[in-house]
Short mmCIF file of C-alpha atoms in Angstrom, two decimals:
data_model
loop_
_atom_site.label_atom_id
_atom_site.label_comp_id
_atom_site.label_asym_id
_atom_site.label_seq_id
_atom_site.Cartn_x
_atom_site.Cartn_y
_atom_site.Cartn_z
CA UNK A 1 -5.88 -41.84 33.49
CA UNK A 2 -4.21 -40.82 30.36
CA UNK A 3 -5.75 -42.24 27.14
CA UNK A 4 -2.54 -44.11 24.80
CA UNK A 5 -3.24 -43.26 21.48
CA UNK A 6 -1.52 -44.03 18.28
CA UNK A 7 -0.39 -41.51 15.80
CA UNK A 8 -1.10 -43.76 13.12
CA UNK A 9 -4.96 -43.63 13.80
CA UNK A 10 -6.95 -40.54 12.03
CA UNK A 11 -9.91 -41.47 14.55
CA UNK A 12 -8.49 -40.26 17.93
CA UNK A 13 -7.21 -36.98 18.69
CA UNK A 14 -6.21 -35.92 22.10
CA UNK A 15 -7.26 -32.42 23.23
CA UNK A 16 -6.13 -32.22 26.86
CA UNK A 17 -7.22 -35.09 28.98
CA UNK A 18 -10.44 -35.30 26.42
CA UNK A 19 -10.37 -38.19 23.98
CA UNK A 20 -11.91 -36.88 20.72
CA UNK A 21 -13.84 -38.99 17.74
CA UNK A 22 -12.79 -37.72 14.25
CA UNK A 23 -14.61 -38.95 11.26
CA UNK A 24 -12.43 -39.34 8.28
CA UNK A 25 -12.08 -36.32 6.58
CA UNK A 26 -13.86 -33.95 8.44
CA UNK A 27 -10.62 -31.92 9.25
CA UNK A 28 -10.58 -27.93 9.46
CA UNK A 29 -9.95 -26.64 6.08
CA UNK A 30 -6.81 -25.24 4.99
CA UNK A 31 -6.89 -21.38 4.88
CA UNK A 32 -6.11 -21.73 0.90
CA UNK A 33 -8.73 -24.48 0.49
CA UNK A 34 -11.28 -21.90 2.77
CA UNK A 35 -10.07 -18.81 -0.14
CA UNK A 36 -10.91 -21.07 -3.17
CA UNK A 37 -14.07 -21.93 -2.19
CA UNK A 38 -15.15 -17.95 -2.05
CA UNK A 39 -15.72 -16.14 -5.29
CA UNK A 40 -13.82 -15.06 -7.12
CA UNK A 41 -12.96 -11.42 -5.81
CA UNK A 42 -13.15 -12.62 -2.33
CA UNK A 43 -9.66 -14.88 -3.45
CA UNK A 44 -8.42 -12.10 -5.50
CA UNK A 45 -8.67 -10.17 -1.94
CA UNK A 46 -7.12 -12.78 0.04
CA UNK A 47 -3.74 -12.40 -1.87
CA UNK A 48 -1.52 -10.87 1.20
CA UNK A 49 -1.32 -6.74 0.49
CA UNK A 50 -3.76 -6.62 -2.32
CA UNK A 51 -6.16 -4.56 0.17
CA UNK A 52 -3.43 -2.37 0.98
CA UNK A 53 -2.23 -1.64 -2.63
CA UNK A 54 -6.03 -1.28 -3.65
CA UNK A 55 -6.58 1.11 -1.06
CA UNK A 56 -4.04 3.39 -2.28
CA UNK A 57 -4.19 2.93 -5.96
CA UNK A 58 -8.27 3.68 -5.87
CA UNK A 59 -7.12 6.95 -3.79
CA UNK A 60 -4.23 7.95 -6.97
CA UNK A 61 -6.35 7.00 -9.53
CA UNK A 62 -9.75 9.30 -8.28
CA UNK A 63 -7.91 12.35 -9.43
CA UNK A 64 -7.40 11.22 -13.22
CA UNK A 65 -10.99 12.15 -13.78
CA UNK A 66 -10.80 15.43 -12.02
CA UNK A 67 -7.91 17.44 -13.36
CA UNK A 68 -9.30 18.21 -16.71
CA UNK A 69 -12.58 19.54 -15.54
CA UNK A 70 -11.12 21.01 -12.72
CA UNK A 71 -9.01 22.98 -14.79
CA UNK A 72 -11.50 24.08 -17.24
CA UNK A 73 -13.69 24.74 -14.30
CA UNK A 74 -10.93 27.14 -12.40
CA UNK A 75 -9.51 28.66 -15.62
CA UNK A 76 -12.88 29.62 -17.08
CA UNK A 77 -14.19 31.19 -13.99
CA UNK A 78 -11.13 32.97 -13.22
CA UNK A 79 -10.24 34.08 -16.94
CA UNK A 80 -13.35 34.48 -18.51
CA UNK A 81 -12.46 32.14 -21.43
CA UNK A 82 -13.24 28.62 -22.59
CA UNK A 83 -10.91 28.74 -25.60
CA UNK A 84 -8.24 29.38 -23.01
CA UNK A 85 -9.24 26.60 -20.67
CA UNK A 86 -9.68 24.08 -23.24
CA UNK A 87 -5.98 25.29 -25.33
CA UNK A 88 -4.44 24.02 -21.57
CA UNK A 89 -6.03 21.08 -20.90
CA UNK A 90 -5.20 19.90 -24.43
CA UNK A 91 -1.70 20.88 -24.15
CA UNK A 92 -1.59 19.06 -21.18
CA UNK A 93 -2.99 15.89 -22.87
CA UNK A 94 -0.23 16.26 -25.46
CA UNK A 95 2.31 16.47 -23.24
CA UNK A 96 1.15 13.45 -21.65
CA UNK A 97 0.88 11.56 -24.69
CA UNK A 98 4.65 12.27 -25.23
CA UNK A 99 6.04 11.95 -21.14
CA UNK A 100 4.01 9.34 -19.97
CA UNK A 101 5.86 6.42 -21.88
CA UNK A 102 9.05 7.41 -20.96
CA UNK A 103 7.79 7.47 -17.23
CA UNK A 104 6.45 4.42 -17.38
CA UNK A 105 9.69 2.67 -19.04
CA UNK A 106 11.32 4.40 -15.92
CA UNK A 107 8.97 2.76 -13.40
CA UNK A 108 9.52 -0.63 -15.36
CA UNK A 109 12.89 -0.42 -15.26
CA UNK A 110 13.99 1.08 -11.57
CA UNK A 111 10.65 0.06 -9.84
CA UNK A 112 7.79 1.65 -9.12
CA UNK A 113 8.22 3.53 -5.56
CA UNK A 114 11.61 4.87 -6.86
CA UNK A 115 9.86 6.66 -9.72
CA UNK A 116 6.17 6.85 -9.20
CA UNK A 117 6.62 8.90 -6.01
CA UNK A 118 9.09 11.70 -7.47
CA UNK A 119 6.76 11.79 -10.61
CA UNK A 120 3.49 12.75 -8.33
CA UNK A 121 5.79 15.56 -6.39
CA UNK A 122 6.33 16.77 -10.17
CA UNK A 123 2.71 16.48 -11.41
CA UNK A 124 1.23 18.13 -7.52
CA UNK A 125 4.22 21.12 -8.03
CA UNK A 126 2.03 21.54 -11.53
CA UNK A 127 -1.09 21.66 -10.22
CA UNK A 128 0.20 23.97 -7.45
CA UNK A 129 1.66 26.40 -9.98
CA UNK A 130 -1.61 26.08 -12.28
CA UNK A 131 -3.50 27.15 -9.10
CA UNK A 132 -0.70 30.02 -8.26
CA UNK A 133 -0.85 31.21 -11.82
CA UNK A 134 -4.39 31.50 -12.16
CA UNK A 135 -5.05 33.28 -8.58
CA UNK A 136 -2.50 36.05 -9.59
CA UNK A 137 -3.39 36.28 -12.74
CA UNK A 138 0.10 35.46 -14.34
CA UNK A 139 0.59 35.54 -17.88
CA UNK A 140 -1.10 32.33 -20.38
CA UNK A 141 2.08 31.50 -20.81
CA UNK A 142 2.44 29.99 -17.07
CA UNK A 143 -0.59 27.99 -17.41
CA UNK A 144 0.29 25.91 -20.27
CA UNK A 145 3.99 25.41 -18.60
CA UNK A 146 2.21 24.45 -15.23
CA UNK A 147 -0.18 22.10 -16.45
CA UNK A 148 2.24 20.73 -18.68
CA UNK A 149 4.58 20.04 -15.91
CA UNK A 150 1.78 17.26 -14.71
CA UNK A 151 2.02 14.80 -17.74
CA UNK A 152 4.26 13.03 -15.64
CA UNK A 153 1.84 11.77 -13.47
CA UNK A 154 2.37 7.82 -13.56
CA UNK A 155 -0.17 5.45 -15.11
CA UNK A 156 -1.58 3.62 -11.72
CA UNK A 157 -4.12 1.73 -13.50
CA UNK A 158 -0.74 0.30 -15.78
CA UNK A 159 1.19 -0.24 -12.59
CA UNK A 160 -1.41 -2.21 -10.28
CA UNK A 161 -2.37 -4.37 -13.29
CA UNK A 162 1.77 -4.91 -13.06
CA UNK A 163 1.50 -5.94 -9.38
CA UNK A 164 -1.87 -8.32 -9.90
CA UNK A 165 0.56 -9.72 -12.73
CA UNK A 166 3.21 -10.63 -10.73
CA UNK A 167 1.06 -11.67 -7.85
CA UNK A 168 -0.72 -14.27 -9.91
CA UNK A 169 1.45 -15.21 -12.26
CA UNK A 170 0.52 -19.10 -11.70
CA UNK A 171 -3.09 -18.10 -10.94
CA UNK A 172 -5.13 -17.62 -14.55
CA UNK A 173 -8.43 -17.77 -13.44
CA UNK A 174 -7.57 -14.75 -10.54
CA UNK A 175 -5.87 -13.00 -13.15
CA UNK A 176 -8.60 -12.67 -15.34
CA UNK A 177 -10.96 -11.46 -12.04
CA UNK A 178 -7.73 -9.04 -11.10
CA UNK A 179 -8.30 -7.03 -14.45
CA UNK A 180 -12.05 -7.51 -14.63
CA UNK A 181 -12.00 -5.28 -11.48
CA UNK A 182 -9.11 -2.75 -12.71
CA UNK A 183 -11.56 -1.81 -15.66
CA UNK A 184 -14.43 -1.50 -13.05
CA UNK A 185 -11.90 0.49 -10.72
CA UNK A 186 -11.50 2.75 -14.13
CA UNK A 187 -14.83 3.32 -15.40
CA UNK A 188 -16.11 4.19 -11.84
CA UNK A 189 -13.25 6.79 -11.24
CA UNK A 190 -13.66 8.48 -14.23
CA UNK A 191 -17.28 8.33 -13.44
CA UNK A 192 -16.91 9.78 -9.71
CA UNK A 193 -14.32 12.37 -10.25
CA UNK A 194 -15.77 14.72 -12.78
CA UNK A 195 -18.93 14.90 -10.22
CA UNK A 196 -16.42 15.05 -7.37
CA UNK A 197 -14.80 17.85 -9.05
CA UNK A 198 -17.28 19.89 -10.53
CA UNK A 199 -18.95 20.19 -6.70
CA UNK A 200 -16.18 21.00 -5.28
CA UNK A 201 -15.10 24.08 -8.13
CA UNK A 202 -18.88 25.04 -7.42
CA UNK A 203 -19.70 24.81 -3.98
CA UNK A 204 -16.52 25.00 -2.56
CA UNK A 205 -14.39 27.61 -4.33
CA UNK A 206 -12.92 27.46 -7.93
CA UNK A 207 -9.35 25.68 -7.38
CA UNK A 208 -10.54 23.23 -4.74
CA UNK A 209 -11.30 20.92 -7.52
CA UNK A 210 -7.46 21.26 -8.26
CA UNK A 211 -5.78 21.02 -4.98
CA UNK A 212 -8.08 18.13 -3.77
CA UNK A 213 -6.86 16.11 -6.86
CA UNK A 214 -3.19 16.64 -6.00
CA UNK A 215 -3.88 16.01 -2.44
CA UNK A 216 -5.58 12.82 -3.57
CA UNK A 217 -2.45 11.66 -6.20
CA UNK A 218 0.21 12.34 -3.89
CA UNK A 219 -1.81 10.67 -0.55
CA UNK A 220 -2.72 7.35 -2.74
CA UNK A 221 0.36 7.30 -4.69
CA UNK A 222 2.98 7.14 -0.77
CA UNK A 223 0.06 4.53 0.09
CA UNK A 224 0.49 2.57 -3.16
CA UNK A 225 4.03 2.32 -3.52
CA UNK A 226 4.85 1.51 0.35
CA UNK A 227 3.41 -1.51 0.10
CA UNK A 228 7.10 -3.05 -0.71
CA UNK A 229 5.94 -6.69 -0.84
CA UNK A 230 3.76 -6.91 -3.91
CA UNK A 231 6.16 -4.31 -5.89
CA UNK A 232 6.88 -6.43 -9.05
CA UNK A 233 10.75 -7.10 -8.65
CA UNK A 234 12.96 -4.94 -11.08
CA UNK A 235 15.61 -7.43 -13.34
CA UNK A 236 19.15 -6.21 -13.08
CA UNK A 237 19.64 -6.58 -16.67
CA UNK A 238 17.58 -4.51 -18.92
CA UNK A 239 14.84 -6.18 -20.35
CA UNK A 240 14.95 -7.62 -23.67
CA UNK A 241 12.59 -6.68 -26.66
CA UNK A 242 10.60 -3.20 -27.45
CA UNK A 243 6.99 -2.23 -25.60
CA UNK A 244 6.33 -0.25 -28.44
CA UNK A 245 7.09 -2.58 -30.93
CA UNK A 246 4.88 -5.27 -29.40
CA UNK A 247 1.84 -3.54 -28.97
CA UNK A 248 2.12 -1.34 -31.99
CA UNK A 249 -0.06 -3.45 -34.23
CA UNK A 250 -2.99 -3.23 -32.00
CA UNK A 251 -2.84 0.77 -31.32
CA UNK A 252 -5.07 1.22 -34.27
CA UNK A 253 -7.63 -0.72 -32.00
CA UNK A 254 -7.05 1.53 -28.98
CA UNK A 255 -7.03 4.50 -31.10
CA UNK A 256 -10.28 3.51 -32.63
CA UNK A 257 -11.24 3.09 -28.92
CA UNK A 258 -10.78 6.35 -27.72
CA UNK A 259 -12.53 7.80 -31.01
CA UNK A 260 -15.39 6.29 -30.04
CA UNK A 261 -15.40 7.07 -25.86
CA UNK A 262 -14.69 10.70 -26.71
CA UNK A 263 -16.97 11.19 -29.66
CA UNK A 264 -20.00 9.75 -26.97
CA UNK A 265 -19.10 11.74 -24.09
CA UNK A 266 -19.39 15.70 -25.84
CA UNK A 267 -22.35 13.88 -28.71
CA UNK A 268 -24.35 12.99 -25.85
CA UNK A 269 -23.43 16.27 -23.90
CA UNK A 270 -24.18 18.64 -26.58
CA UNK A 271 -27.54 16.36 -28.02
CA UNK A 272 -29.12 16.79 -24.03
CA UNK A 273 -28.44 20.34 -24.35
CA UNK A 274 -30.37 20.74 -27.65
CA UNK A 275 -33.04 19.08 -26.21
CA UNK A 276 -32.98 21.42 -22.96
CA UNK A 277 -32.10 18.78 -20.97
CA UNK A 278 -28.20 19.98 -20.24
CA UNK A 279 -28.47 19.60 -16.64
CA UNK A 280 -29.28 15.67 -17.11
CA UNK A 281 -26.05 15.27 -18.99
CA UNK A 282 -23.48 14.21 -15.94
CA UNK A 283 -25.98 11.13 -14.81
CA UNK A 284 -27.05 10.03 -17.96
CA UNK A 285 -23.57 9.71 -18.52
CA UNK A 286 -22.64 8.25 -15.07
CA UNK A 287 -25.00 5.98 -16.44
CA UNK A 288 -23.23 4.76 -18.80
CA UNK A 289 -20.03 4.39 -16.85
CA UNK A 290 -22.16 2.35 -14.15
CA UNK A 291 -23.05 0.02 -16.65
CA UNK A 292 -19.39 -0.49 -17.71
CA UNK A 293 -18.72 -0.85 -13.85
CA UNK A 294 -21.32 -3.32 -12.89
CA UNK A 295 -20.46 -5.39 -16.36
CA UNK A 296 -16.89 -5.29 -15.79
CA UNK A 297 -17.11 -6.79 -12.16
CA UNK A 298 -19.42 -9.54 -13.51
CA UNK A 299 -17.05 -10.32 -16.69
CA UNK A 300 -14.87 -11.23 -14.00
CA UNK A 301 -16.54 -14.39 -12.52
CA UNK A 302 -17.42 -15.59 -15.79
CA UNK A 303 -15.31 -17.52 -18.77
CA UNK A 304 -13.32 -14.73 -21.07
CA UNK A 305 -14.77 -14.01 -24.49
CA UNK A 306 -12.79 -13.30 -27.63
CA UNK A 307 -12.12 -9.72 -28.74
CA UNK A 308 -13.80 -10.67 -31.95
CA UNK A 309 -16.68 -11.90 -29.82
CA UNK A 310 -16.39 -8.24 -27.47
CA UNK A 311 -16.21 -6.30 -30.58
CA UNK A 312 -19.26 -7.47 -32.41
CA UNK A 313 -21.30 -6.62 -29.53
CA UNK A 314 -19.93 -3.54 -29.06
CA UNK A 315 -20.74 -2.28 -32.56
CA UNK A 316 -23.76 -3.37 -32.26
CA UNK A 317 -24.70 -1.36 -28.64
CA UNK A 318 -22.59 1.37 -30.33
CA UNK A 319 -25.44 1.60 -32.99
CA UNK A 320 -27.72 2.02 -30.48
CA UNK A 321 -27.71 5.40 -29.13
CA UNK A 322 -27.65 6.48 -33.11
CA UNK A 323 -31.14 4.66 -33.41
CA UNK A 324 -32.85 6.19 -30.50
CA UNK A 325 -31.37 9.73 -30.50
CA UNK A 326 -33.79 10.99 -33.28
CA UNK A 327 -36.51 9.99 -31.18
CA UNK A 328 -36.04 12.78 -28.22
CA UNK A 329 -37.04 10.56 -25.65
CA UNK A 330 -34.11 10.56 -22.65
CA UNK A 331 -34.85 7.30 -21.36
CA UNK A 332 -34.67 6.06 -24.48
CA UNK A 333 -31.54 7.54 -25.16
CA UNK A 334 -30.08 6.61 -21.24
CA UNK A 335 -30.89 3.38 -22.05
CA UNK A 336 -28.86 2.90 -24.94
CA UNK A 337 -26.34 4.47 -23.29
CA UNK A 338 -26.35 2.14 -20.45
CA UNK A 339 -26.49 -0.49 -23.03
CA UNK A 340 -23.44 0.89 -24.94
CA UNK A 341 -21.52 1.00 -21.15
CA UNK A 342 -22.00 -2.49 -20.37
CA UNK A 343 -20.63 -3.63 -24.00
CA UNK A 344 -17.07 -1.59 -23.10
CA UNK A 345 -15.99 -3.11 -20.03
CA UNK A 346 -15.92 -6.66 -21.61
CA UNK A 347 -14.02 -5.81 -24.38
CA UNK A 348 -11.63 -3.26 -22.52
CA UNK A 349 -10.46 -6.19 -20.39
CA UNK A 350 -10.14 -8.52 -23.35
CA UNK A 351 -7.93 -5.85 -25.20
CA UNK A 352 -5.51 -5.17 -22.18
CA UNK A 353 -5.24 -8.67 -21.85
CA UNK A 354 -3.76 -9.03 -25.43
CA UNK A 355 -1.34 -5.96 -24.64
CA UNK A 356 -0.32 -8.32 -21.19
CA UNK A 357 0.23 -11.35 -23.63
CA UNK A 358 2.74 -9.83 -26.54
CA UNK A 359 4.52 -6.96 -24.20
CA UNK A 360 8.08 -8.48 -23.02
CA UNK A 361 8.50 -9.16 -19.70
CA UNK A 362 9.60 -6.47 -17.07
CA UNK A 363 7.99 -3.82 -19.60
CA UNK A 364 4.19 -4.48 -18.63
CA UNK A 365 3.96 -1.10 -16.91
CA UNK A 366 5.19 0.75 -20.19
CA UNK A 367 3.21 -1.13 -22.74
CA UNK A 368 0.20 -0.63 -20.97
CA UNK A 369 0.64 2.97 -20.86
CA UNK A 370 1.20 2.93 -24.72
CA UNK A 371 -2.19 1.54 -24.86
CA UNK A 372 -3.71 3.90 -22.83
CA UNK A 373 -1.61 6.98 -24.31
CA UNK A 374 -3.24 5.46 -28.00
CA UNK A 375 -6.69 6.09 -26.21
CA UNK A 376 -6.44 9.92 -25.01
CA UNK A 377 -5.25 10.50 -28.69
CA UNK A 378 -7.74 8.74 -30.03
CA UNK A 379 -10.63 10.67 -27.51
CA UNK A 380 -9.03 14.22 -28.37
CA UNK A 381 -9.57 13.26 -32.32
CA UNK A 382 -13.28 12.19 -31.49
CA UNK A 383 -13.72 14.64 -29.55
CA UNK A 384 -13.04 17.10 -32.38
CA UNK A 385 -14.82 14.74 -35.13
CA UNK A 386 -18.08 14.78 -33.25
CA UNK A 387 -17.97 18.73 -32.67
CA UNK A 388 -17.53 19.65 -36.41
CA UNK A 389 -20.10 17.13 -37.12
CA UNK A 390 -22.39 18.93 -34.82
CA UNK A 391 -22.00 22.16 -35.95
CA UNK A 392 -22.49 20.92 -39.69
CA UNK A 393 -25.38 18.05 -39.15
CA UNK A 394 -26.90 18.34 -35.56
CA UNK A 395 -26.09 16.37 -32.49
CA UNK A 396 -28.33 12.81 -33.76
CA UNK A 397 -26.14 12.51 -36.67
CA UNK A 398 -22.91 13.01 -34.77
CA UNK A 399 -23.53 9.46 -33.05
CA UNK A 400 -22.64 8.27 -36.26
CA UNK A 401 -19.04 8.80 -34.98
CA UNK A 402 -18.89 6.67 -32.29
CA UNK A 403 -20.66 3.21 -33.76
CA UNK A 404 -18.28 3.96 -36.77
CA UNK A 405 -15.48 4.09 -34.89
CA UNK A 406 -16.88 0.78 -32.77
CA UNK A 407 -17.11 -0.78 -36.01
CA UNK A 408 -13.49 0.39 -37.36
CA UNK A 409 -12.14 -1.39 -34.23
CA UNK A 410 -13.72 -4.81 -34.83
CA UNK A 411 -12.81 -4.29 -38.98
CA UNK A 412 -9.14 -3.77 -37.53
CA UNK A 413 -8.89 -6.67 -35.40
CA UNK A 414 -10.09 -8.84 -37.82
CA UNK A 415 -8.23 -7.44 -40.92
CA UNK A 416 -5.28 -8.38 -38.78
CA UNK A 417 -5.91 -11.77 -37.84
CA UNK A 418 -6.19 -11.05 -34.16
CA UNK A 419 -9.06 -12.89 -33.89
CA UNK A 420 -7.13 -16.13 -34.21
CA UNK A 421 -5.69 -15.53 -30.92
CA UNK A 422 -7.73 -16.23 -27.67
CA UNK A 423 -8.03 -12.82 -25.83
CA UNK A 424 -7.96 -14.32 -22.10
CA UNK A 425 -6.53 -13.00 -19.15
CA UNK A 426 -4.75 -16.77 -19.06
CA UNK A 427 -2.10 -16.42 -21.59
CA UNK A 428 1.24 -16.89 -20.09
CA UNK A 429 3.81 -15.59 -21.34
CA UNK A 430 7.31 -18.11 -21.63
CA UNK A 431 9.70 -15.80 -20.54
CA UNK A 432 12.67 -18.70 -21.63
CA UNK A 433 14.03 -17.85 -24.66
CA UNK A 434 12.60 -19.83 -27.93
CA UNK A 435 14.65 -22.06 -29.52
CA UNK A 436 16.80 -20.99 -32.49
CA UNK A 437 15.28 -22.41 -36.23
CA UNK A 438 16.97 -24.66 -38.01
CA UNK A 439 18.39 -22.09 -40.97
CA UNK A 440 19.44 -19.48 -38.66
CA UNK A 441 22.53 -21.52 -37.00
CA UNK A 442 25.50 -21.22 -39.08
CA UNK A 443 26.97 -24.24 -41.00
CA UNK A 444 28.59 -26.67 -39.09
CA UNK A 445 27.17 -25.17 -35.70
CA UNK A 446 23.66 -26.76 -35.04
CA UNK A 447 23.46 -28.96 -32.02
CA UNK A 448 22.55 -32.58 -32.16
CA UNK A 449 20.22 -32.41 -29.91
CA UNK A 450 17.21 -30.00 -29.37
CA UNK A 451 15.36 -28.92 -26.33
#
């Protein structure tokens, strides 16, 4: 006999010819209800295509930390010369410096699939030449044209930061998780891919460092940029208002930045050597970088600091390795470092999360690759700071150089009254146009009534 029920009543459900009792309230959850109540990279992972995109932008992004060494790795062994090796890799880090904001104004402006993909063919031709060059021994001349030619490799990091934008755009608290783990994804890349490339120009043979990296790019990059559906959309108009211009005043902070990450990396490298300890210097280093890692992926679940905030505790793990390196002790001095790593991811995110709240929309892609170009410059000039300081006072004193240049940064911020602003992930951006003050309409032409 068939049970009459009323659809009015949330006590009775019919499953079949089975009359089943429902408390109040005790309804399956909603698959959005179900992803809030995870944590907060498990709802950052539910967003449809953000595995996919991941995926392939992780793949792309690997070979950022292998080229350089790769290349000094492969030219050295082949040619006999470090000056050599090193001249190319810097030219190659100029050139990028100059190409890689106009690429990334392209990607902004025509999308990301139709540029990104014909700007990794470029960059893998380079690396293809670099390797053909320095097999048959072609002149220098080729290898700073062929490495050269790979500066147009696109800023992934810039471009999934763009797609997490636009995919939570009404979602502040996943935003801020979204770039807590695109500074993890960074720090353990450029942690993995030296190692990665160093065994394979070792073990393997000298240009499979090289060719792996392109093979990497070019794989990630068709992986990234097919996923259609989380592409940011491209405006048909051109988008109003200057990257440059709007994250100009804090390049002195990047710049500062990158003084300080480069002036580390070769202090640290050349102190370990003095101390006969040069084969310890790629994991007391990845050391570092894990610390940055695991940091940046807890800054995510938790409330976002101020860059103020970031800064002073940067400076002060900065000051660190200074302290300990007269000591000689390397766990002393690893532990600093790991200290100094996990001050850089919190205050990494905080500063790209400024650059996301003053660049205009549809030119995210290109003012975060100003940032980043404001870094490398700033890393080749510590870079070259901490070696003359080396040669002139000895590898303790150099770390001098990078808790200065932690220091400068926070001294900058302040001096320019960023600190007034609250450097969270959760700053949206109006992208209606602000109303018109008072003195600016001409006589006779103000409206009565204001929005």
């Amino acid at each position: 006999m068939p049970y009459a029920t009323s659809s009015r009543s949330p006590l009775m459900t019919v499953s079949g010819s089975t009359l089943v009792h429902a408390a109040p309230g005790s309804s399956r959850p909603s698959p959005s209800r179900a992803a809030r109540e995870g944590g907060p990279y498990r709802r950052l992972f539910a967003v449809p295509g953000a595995r996919a995109f991941t995926a392939g932008n992780l793949l792309a992004r690997l070979p950022m930390g292998m080229f350089g060494i790769s290349a000094v790795m492969m030219i050295a062994g082949q040619r006999g010369s470090y000056a050599l090796a090193g001249a190319v890799t810097a030219t190659g880090m100029a050139a990028t410096a100059l190409v890689a904001p106009w690429t990334a104004r392209l990607v902004d402006r025509h999308g990301q699939a139709r540029i990104a993909v014909p700007a990794s063919v470029i960059a893998v031709l380079g690396s293809l030449a670099l390797v053909l060059s320095v097999r048959t021994h072609a002149p220098a001349w080729t290898l700073f044209a062929s490495y050269a030619a790979t500066a147009t490799t696109p800023n992934i990091g810039g471009m999934s930061r763009a797609r997490w934008t636009h995919l939570l755009r009404d979602r502040p608290a996943e935003h801020h998780a979204a770039m807590s783990f695109e500074q993890a994804a960074d720090e353990l890349c450029y942690m993995l891919g030296p190692v990665v490339a160093a065994f394979l120009c070792s073990a393997v043979f000298p240009e499979a460092g090289t060719l792996a990296a392109a093979a990497l790019l070019l794989t990630g990059m068709l992986l990234f940029t097919s996923r259609r559906a989380t592409e940011p959309p491209v405006s048909p108009l051109r988008p109003p208002g200057s990257a440059l211009r709007a994250v100009a005043p804090l390049l002195p902070l990047f710049a500062a930045l990158g003084v300080m990450f480069g002036a580390m990396e070769v202090t640290s490298i050349a102190h370990l050597g003095a101390l006969g300890l040069g084969a310890a210097a790629g994991p007391v280093l990845a050391l570092q970088a894990l610390g940055s890692c695991a940091v940046g992926l807890l800054y995510g679940s938790l409330r976002p600091r101020g860059l103020t905030t970031c800064l002073v505790a940067l400076a002060a793990a900065m000051a660190l390795p200074w302290a300990t390196a007269g000591a000689g002790s390397l766990p002393l001095l690893a532990g600093a470092l790991l200290a100094a790593g996990m001050a850089t991811a919190p205050t990494m995110v905080t500063a790209m999360s400024r650059v996301h709240a003053v660049t205009p929309a549809g030119r995210l892609n290109e003012g975060m690759t100003v940032a980043v170009t404001a870094i490398l410059a700033g890393i080749a000039a510590g870079s070259a700071g901490a070696g003359q300081l080396i040669d002139h006072l000895g590898p303790p004193t150099a770390y001098a150089l990078p808790a200065a240049a932690a220091l400068l940064a926070l001294l900058i911020t302040t001096r320019r009254g960023l600190w007034s602003y609250r450097f969270s992930a959760h700053r949206v951006r109006e992208d209606r146009p602000r109303p018109r003050p008072d003195h600016l309409w001409p006589r006779g032409r103000r409206p009565d009534v204001r929005r």
